[in-house]
C-alpha cells in the first residue's frame, strides 16, 4: 500500500497545529515539511523552530525536505526539531555520501532528492548511504505546479543501481489521483501531495483517492 505524505506547504500557516492533528486523524502516513531558504530555490518557507513547535502534535514520521544550500551545516537543527527523515538535494551537496552518513549518525533516515533535470546515475557513489530517494516531478520551490512525468523513469534506473539495498522511493510534485496512478505504476513507495490533499478540506477522502481507494 503506497504511503501518503501530505505537504504542509499547502496548509493554512495560521493554523498548522490543527492541520497536523487533522491530517493524522485523516490517515496520513507521514508529514512532509518543505524547508526552503530563498537561495537554493526562489521561495522562503520555514525552518527548524516551526517544525519543533509542531512536533508534539503528531506521532507521524516527520519527512523533512531541505531545499537549502549547504544542508550539512543545518542537519543538527532538524534532527533536534524531531525529523525522522531528512532529505537533502544532491545538487546542494559537494560530498553527498558524507552528508547522508551525517544524517544517519543523527539518528534519522537519510534521503536524497533529485531535481527533474538531474540524472539518477549521480547517486551511484552514494548508494550505501541512501535510505530514501525523493524524485521531484516539479521544479522545487512552489506547490500547485503541473506534474512532469519524465522523472518517474529514474525509479527503475535507481532500483537497478541500488539492487538489493533497502531504499524507499518517494515522488513529489503535482501529485493528484490521476498522476498518483502513474507514480505508483513506476514503483513509488511514498507520494507527497499538497494541493491535492488540502483542496476543499476533505483530507480523508483526498488521501484515500490518492491511494486509489474508493470514496
Ligand atoms: C515543491 C515541494 C513539494 C510541493 C508539493 O518544491 O517540494 O512538496 O509542496 O505541492 P503540490 O502537491 O501542490 O505539487
Ligand atoms: Zn517537497
PDB file of C-alpha atoms and ligand atoms in Angstrom:
ATOM      1  CA  UNK A   1       0.000   0.000   0.000  1.00  0.00           C
ATOM      2  CA  UNK A   2       1.532   3.304  -1.087  1.00  0.00           C
ATOM      3  CA  UNK A   3       2.201   5.785   1.741  1.00  0.00           C
ATOM      4  CA  UNK A   4       0.877   9.370   1.598  1.00  0.00           C
ATOM      5  CA  UNK A   5       2.993  12.238   2.953  1.00  0.00           C
ATOM      6  CA  UNK A   6       0.934  15.460   2.778  1.00  0.00           C
ATOM      7  CA  UNK A   7       2.981  18.642   2.258  1.00  0.00           C
ATOM      8  CA  UNK A   8       2.264  21.280   4.906  1.00  0.00           C
ATOM      9  CA  UNK A   9       3.322  23.925   2.371  1.00  0.00           C
ATOM     10  CA  UNK A  10      -0.306  23.841   1.199  1.00  0.00           C
ATOM     11  CA  UNK A  11      -1.725  24.168   4.739  1.00  0.00           C
ATOM     12  CA  UNK A  12      -3.128  27.235   6.486  1.00  0.00           C
ATOM     13  CA  UNK A  13       0.078  28.576   8.085  1.00  0.00           C
ATOM     14  CA  UNK A  14      -2.099  30.354  10.630  1.00  0.00           C
ATOM     15  CA  UNK A  15      -3.433  27.029  11.911  1.00  0.00           C
ATOM     16  CA  UNK A  16      -0.720  24.427  11.489  1.00  0.00           C
ATOM     17  CA  UNK A  17      -1.448  22.624  14.753  1.00  0.00           C
ATOM     18  CA  UNK A  18      -4.967  21.807  13.561  1.00  0.00           C
ATOM     19  CA  UNK A  19      -3.667  20.778  10.135  1.00  0.00           C
ATOM     20  CA  UNK A  20      -1.145  18.357  11.668  1.00  0.00           C
ATOM     21  CA  UNK A  21      -3.721  16.818  14.004  1.00  0.00           C
ATOM     22  CA  UNK A  22      -6.414  16.601  11.302  1.00  0.00           C
ATOM     23  CA  UNK A  23      -4.037  15.007   8.794  1.00  0.00           C
ATOM     24  CA  UNK A  24      -3.082  12.300  11.274  1.00  0.00           C
ATOM     25  CA  UNK A  25      -6.770  11.674  12.020  1.00  0.00           C
ATOM     26  CA  UNK A  26      -7.447  11.557   8.258  1.00  0.00           C
ATOM     27  CA  UNK A  27      -4.989   8.685   7.738  1.00  0.00           C
ATOM     28  CA  UNK A  28      -1.812  10.395   6.508  1.00  0.00           C
ATOM     29  CA  UNK A  29       1.253   8.145   6.838  1.00  0.00           C
ATOM     30  CA  UNK A  30       3.955  10.823   7.086  1.00  0.00           C
ATOM     31  CA  UNK A  31       4.006  14.636   7.231  1.00  0.00           C
ATOM     32  CA  UNK A  32       6.131  16.410   4.595  1.00  0.00           C
ATOM     33  CA  UNK A  33       7.876  19.641   5.601  1.00  0.00           C
ATOM     34  CA  UNK A  34       9.137  21.744   2.680  1.00  0.00           C
ATOM     35  CA  UNK A  35      12.036  23.836   4.015  1.00  0.00           C
ATOM     36  CA  UNK A  36      13.140  26.490   1.510  1.00  0.00           C
ATOM     37  CA  UNK A  37      15.900  29.089   2.035  1.00  0.00           C
ATOM     38  CA  UNK A  38      15.245  31.541  -0.812  1.00  0.00           C
ATOM     39  CA  UNK A  39      18.720  30.720  -2.220  1.00  0.00           C
ATOM     40  CA  UNK A  40      18.674  27.089  -3.404  1.00  0.00           C
ATOM     41  CA  UNK A  41      15.083  27.759  -4.536  1.00  0.00           C
ATOM     42  CA  UNK A  42      13.456  31.212  -5.018  1.00  0.00           C
ATOM     43  CA  UNK A  43      10.890  30.638  -2.244  1.00  0.00           C
ATOM     44  CA  UNK A  44      11.360  31.044   1.533  1.00  0.00           C
ATOM     45  CA  UNK A  45       9.099  28.988   3.824  1.00  0.00           C
ATOM     46  CA  UNK A  46      10.022  27.932   7.394  1.00  0.00           C
ATOM     47  CA  UNK A  47      12.851  26.426   9.428  1.00  0.00           C
ATOM     48  CA  UNK A  48      13.570  24.053  12.317  1.00  0.00           C
ATOM     49  CA  UNK A  49      11.894  26.155  15.066  1.00  0.00           C
ATOM     50  CA  UNK A  50       8.499  25.840  13.385  1.00  0.00           C
ATOM     51  CA  UNK A  51       8.874  22.084  12.887  1.00  0.00           C
ATOM     52  CA  UNK A  52       9.945  21.719  16.548  1.00  0.00           C
ATOM     53  CA  UNK A  53       6.788  23.560  17.655  1.00  0.00           C
ATOM     54  CA  UNK A  54       4.564  21.188  15.687  1.00  0.00           C
ATOM     55  CA  UNK A  55       6.405  18.009  16.706  1.00  0.00           C
ATOM     56  CA  UNK A  56       4.415  17.346  19.931  1.00  0.00           C
ATOM     57  CA  UNK A  57       1.123  17.399  17.968  1.00  0.00           C
ATOM     58  CA  UNK A  58       1.676  14.248  15.921  1.00  0.00           C
ATOM     59  CA  UNK A  59       3.167  10.798  16.245  1.00  0.00           C
ATOM     60  CA  UNK A  60       3.562  10.539  12.449  1.00  0.00           C
ATOM     61  CA  UNK A  61       7.061  10.469  10.931  1.00  0.00           C
ATOM     62  CA  UNK A  62       8.252  13.976  10.030  1.00  0.00           C
ATOM     63  CA  UNK A  63       9.550  13.824   6.448  1.00  0.00           C
ATOM     64  CA  UNK A  64      11.745  16.920   6.121  1.00  0.00           C
ATOM     65  CA  UNK A  65      12.637  18.074   2.591  1.00  0.00           C
ATOM     66  CA  UNK A  66      15.557  20.501   2.708  1.00  0.00           C
ATOM     67  CA  UNK A  67      15.598  22.737  -0.353  1.00  0.00           C
ATOM     68  CA  UNK A  68      18.502  24.718   1.035  1.00  0.00           C
ATOM     69  CA  UNK A  69      22.139  25.476   0.189  1.00  0.00           C
ATOM     70  CA  UNK A  70      24.838  23.781   2.271  1.00  0.00           C
ATOM     71  CA  UNK A  71      22.431  21.479   4.166  1.00  0.00           C
ATOM     72  CA  UNK A  72      25.340  19.798   6.012  1.00  0.00           C
ATOM     73  CA  UNK A  73      25.598  22.860   8.276  1.00  0.00           C
ATOM     74  CA  UNK A  74      21.932  22.665   9.335  1.00  0.00           C
ATOM     75  CA  UNK A  75      21.294  18.924   9.835  1.00  0.00           C
ATOM     76  CA  UNK A  76      21.576  19.011  13.626  1.00  0.00           C
ATOM     77  CA  UNK A  77      18.840  21.676  13.814  1.00  0.00           C
ATOM     78  CA  UNK A  78      16.331  19.441  12.016  1.00  0.00           C
ATOM     79  CA  UNK A  79      17.298  16.297  13.895  1.00  0.00           C
ATOM     80  CA  UNK A  80      16.805  18.239  17.161  1.00  0.00           C
ATOM     81  CA  UNK A  81      13.448  19.529  15.873  1.00  0.00           C
ATOM     82  CA  UNK A  82      12.217  15.932  15.624  1.00  0.00           C
ATOM     83  CA  UNK A  83      12.750  14.994  11.973  1.00  0.00           C
ATOM     84  CA  UNK A  84      12.512  11.258  11.265  1.00  0.00           C
ATOM     85  CA  UNK A  85      13.694  11.548   7.654  1.00  0.00           C
ATOM     86  CA  UNK A  86      15.985  14.326   6.442  1.00  0.00           C
ATOM     87  CA  UNK A  87      16.216  14.683   2.671  1.00  0.00           C
ATOM     88  CA  UNK A  88      18.874  16.857   1.048  1.00  0.00           C
ATOM     89  CA  UNK A  89      19.234  17.816  -2.599  1.00  0.00           C
ATOM     90  CA  UNK A  90      22.104  16.088  -4.415  1.00  0.00           C
ATOM     91  CA  UNK A  91      22.602  19.383  -6.286  1.00  0.00           C
ATOM     92  CA  UNK A  92      23.346  21.165  -2.979  1.00  0.00           C
ATOM     93  CA  UNK A  93      25.987  18.715  -1.673  1.00  0.00           C
ATOM     94  CA  UNK A  94      29.684  18.585  -2.618  1.00  0.00           C
ATOM     95  CA  UNK A  95      30.192  15.329  -0.705  1.00  0.00           C
ATOM     96  CA  UNK A  96      26.811  13.560  -0.761  1.00  0.00           C
ATOM     97  CA  UNK A  97      27.925  10.327   0.954  1.00  0.00           C
ATOM     98  CA  UNK A  98      29.346  12.341   3.854  1.00  0.00           C
ATOM     99  CA  UNK A  99      26.122  14.336   4.272  1.00  0.00           C
ATOM    100  CA  UNK A 100      23.972  11.196   4.163  1.00  0.00           C
ATOM    101  CA  UNK A 101      26.258   9.456   6.679  1.00  0.00           C
ATOM    102  CA  UNK A 102      25.930  12.502   8.962  1.00  0.00           C
ATOM    103  CA  UNK A 103      22.094  12.318   8.754  1.00  0.00           C
ATOM    104  CA  UNK A 104      22.212   8.657   9.808  1.00  0.00           C
ATOM    105  CA  UNK A 105      24.615   9.486  12.642  1.00  0.00           C
ATOM    106  CA  UNK A 106      21.992  11.933  13.918  1.00  0.00           C
ATOM    107  CA  UNK A 107      19.533   9.029  14.112  1.00  0.00           C
ATOM    108  CA  UNK A 108      17.437  10.000  11.086  1.00  0.00           C
ATOM    109  CA  UNK A 109      16.792   8.202   7.797  1.00  0.00           C
ATOM    110  CA  UNK A 110      18.937   9.650   5.004  1.00  0.00           C
ATOM    111  CA  UNK A 111      17.093  10.920   1.943  1.00  0.00           C
ATOM    112  CA  UNK A 112      18.381  12.446  -1.256  1.00  0.00           C
ATOM    113  CA  UNK A 113      16.293  14.431  -3.742  1.00  0.00           C
ATOM    114  CA  UNK A 114      16.884  14.978  -7.469  1.00  0.00           C
ATOM    115  CA  UNK A 115      15.564  17.939  -9.425  1.00  0.00           C
ATOM    116  CA  UNK A 116      13.771  16.902 -12.657  1.00  0.00           C
ATOM    117  CA  UNK A 117      16.815  17.511 -14.873  1.00  0.00           C
ATOM    118  CA  UNK A 118      19.350  15.769 -12.613  1.00  0.00           C
ATOM    119  CA  UNK A 119      20.318  12.291 -13.917  1.00  0.00           C
ATOM    120  CA  UNK A 120      19.850   9.395 -11.445  1.00  0.00           C
ATOM    121  CA  UNK A 121      23.317   7.960 -12.152  1.00  0.00           C
ATOM    122  CA  UNK A 122      24.902  10.644  -9.969  1.00  0.00           C
ATOM    123  CA  UNK A 123      23.657   8.664  -6.943  1.00  0.00           C
ATOM    124  CA  UNK A 124      25.836   5.650  -7.780  1.00  0.00           C
ATOM    125  CA  UNK A 125      28.643   6.700  -5.439  1.00  0.00           C
ATOM    126  CA  UNK A 126      26.201   7.317  -2.555  1.00  0.00           C
ATOM    127  CA  UNK A 127      24.306   4.020  -2.854  1.00  0.00           C
ATOM    128  CA  UNK A 128      25.477   2.682   0.509  1.00  0.00           C
ATOM    129  CA  UNK A 129      24.200   5.734   2.395  1.00  0.00           C
ATOM    130  CA  UNK A 130      20.732   6.215   0.880  1.00  0.00           C
ATOM    131  CA  UNK A 131      17.551   5.192   2.730  1.00  0.00           C
ATOM    132  CA  UNK A 132      15.156   7.196   0.536  1.00  0.00           C
ATOM    133  CA  UNK A 133      15.186   8.883  -2.870  1.00  0.00           C
ATOM    134  CA  UNK A 134      12.825  11.828  -3.388  1.00  0.00           C
ATOM    135  CA  UNK A 135      12.037  12.114  -7.096  1.00  0.00           C
ATOM    136  CA  UNK A 136      10.922  15.668  -7.955  1.00  0.00           C
ATOM    137  CA  UNK A 137       8.194  15.774 -10.599  1.00  0.00           C
ATOM    138  CA  UNK A 138       8.119  19.594 -10.486  1.00  0.00           C
ATOM    139  CA  UNK A 139      10.910  22.183 -10.221  1.00  0.00           C
ATOM    140  CA  UNK A 140      11.364  22.595  -6.450  1.00  0.00           C
ATOM    141  CA  UNK A 141      10.196  25.871  -4.935  1.00  0.00           C
ATOM    142  CA  UNK A 142       6.410  26.030  -5.105  1.00  0.00           C
ATOM    143  CA  UNK A 143       3.287  23.937  -4.659  1.00  0.00           C
ATOM    144  CA  UNK A 144       0.481  23.792  -7.206  1.00  0.00           C
ATOM    145  CA  UNK A 145       2.671  23.210 -10.276  1.00  0.00           C
ATOM    146  CA  UNK A 146       1.944  20.898 -13.208  1.00  0.00           C
ATOM    147  CA  UNK A 147       3.178  17.284 -12.960  1.00  0.00           C
ATOM    148  CA  UNK A 148       6.236  16.305 -15.059  1.00  0.00           C
ATOM    149  CA  UNK A 149       6.064  12.539 -15.841  1.00  0.00           C
ATOM    150  CA  UNK A 150       9.583  12.056 -17.279  1.00  0.00           C
ATOM    151  CA  UNK A 151      11.422  11.908 -13.909  1.00  0.00           C
ATOM    152  CA  UNK A 152       9.402   8.799 -12.972  1.00  0.00           C
ATOM    153  CA  UNK A 153      11.741   6.767 -15.206  1.00  0.00           C
ATOM    154  CA  UNK A 154      14.515   7.392 -12.656  1.00  0.00           C
ATOM    155  CA  UNK A 155      12.862   4.958 -10.228  1.00  0.00           C
ATOM    156  CA  UNK A 156      13.526   1.952 -12.463  1.00  0.00           C
ATOM    157  CA  UNK A 157      17.088   3.078 -13.135  1.00  0.00           C
ATOM    158  CA  UNK A 158      17.763   3.517  -9.423  1.00  0.00           C
ATOM    159  CA  UNK A 159      16.101   0.258  -8.368  1.00  0.00           C
ATOM    160  CA  UNK A 160      18.618  -1.482 -10.658  1.00  0.00           C
ATOM    161  CA  UNK A 161      21.503   0.695  -9.469  1.00  0.00           C
ATOM    162  CA  UNK A 162      20.611   0.044  -5.811  1.00  0.00           C
ATOM    163  CA  UNK A 163      19.759  -3.624  -6.434  1.00  0.00           C
ATOM    164  CA  UNK A 164      19.254  -5.473  -3.187  1.00  0.00           C
ATOM    165  CA  UNK A 165      19.509  -2.420  -0.967  1.00  0.00           C
ATOM    166  CA  UNK A 166      16.510  -1.336   1.160  1.00  0.00           C
ATOM    167  CA  UNK A 167      15.686   2.058  -0.414  1.00  0.00           C
ATOM    168  CA  UNK A 168      12.265   3.754  -0.488  1.00  0.00           C
ATOM    169  CA  UNK A 169      11.199   5.887  -3.467  1.00  0.00           C
ATOM    170  CA  UNK A 170       9.089   8.976  -2.825  1.00  0.00           C
ATOM    171  CA  UNK A 171       7.574  11.128  -5.618  1.00  0.00           C
ATOM    172  CA  UNK A 172       6.960  14.819  -5.010  1.00  0.00           C
ATOM    173  CA  UNK A 173       5.170  17.455  -7.080  1.00  0.00           C
ATOM    174  CA  UNK A 174       1.868  17.716  -8.930  1.00  0.00           C
ATOM    175  CA  UNK A 175       0.512  14.500  -7.406  1.00  0.00           C
ATOM    176  CA  UNK A 176      -3.268  14.054  -7.730  1.00  0.00           C
ATOM    177  CA  UNK A 177      -5.438  10.913  -8.158  1.00  0.00           C
ATOM    178  CA  UNK A 178      -4.540  10.712 -11.877  1.00  0.00           C
ATOM    179  CA  UNK A 179      -0.794  11.329 -11.636  1.00  0.00           C
ATOM    180  CA  UNK A 180      -0.617   9.163  -8.494  1.00  0.00           C
ATOM    181  CA  UNK A 181      -1.529   6.159 -10.655  1.00  0.00           C
ATOM    182  CA  UNK A 182       1.487   6.844 -12.923  1.00  0.00           C
ATOM    183  CA  UNK A 183       3.818   7.283  -9.952  1.00  0.00           C
ATOM    184  CA  UNK A 184       2.623   4.052  -8.330  1.00  0.00           C
ATOM    185  CA  UNK A 185       2.947   2.165 -11.631  1.00  0.00           C
ATOM    186  CA  UNK A 186       6.533   3.464 -11.877  1.00  0.00           C
ATOM    187  CA  UNK A 187       7.369   1.978  -8.490  1.00  0.00           C
ATOM    188  CA  UNK A 188       6.777   4.778  -5.979  1.00  0.00           C
ATOM    189  CA  UNK A 189       6.516   3.713  -2.327  1.00  0.00           C
ATOM    190  CA  UNK A 190       5.513   7.149  -0.999  1.00  0.00           C
ATOM    191  CA  UNK A 191       3.624  10.068  -2.572  1.00  0.00           C
ATOM    192  CA  UNK A 192       3.910  13.699  -1.467  1.00  0.00           C
ATOM    193  CA  UNK A 193       0.866  15.849  -2.131  1.00  0.00           C
ATOM    194  CA  UNK A 194      -0.013  19.378  -1.066  1.00  0.00           C
ATOM    195  CA  UNK A 195      -2.718  20.876  -3.279  1.00  0.00           C
ATOM    196  CA  UNK A 196      -4.476  17.540  -3.829  1.00  0.00           C
ATOM    197  CA  UNK A 197      -4.764  16.841  -0.080  1.00  0.00           C
ATOM    198  CA  UNK A 198      -5.755  20.322   1.109  1.00  0.00           C
ATOM    199  CA  UNK A 199      -8.226  21.227  -1.648  1.00  0.00           C
ATOM    200  CA  UNK A 200     -11.807  21.603  -0.293  1.00  0.00           C
ATOM    201  CA  UNK A 201     -10.532  20.459   3.137  1.00  0.00           C
ATOM    202  CA  UNK A 202     -11.690  16.856   2.608  1.00  0.00           C
ATOM    203  CA  UNK A 203      -8.413  15.381   3.860  1.00  0.00           C
ATOM    204  CA  UNK A 204      -9.556  11.774   4.380  1.00  0.00           C
ATOM    205  CA  UNK A 205     -11.334  11.482   1.017  1.00  0.00           C
ATOM    206  CA  UNK A 206      -8.417  13.177  -0.771  1.00  0.00           C
ATOM    207  CA  UNK A 207      -5.856  10.867   0.858  1.00  0.00           C
ATOM    208  CA  UNK A 208      -7.933   7.786   0.010  1.00  0.00           C
ATOM    209  CA  UNK A 209      -8.295   8.993  -3.595  1.00  0.00           C
ATOM    210  CA  UNK A 210      -4.505   9.299  -3.913  1.00  0.00           C
ATOM    211  CA  UNK A 211      -4.154   5.690  -2.729  1.00  0.00           C
ATOM    212  CA  UNK A 212      -6.709   4.694  -5.365  1.00  0.00           C
ATOM    213  CA  UNK A 213      -9.223   3.660  -2.714  1.00  0.00           C
ATOM    214  CA  UNK A 214     -12.931   4.161  -3.379  1.00  0.00           C
ATOM    215  CA  UNK A 215     -14.827   7.080  -1.830  1.00  0.00           C
TER     216      UNK A 215
HETATM  217  C1  LIG B   1       7.917  21.723  -4.075  1.00  0.00           C
HETATM  218  C2  LIG B   1       7.745  20.838  -2.849  1.00  0.00           C
HETATM  219  C3  LIG B   1       6.558  19.929  -2.961  1.00  0.00           C
HETATM  220  C4  LIG B   1       5.239  20.694  -3.115  1.00  0.00           C
HETATM  221  C5  LIG B   1       4.128  19.735  -3.445  1.00  0.00           C
HETATM  222  O1  LIG B   1       9.182  22.342  -4.031  1.00  0.00           O
HETATM  223  O2  LIG B   1       8.888  20.044  -2.639  1.00  0.00           O
HETATM  224  O3  LIG B   1       6.497  19.089  -1.799  1.00  0.00           O
HETATM  225  O4  LIG B   1       4.944  21.378  -1.927  1.00  0.00           O
HETATM  226  O5  LIG B   1       2.976  20.521  -3.657  1.00  0.00           O
HETATM  227  P1  LIG B   1       1.873  20.052  -4.741  1.00  0.00           P
HETATM  228  O6  LIG B   1       1.405  18.699  -4.276  1.00  0.00           O
HETATM  229  O7  LIG B   1       0.816  21.102  -4.680  1.00  0.00           O
HETATM  230  O8  LIG B   1       2.590  19.979  -6.066  1.00  0.00           O
HETATM  231 ZN1  LIG B   2       8.733  18.566  -1.007  1.00  0.00          ZN
END
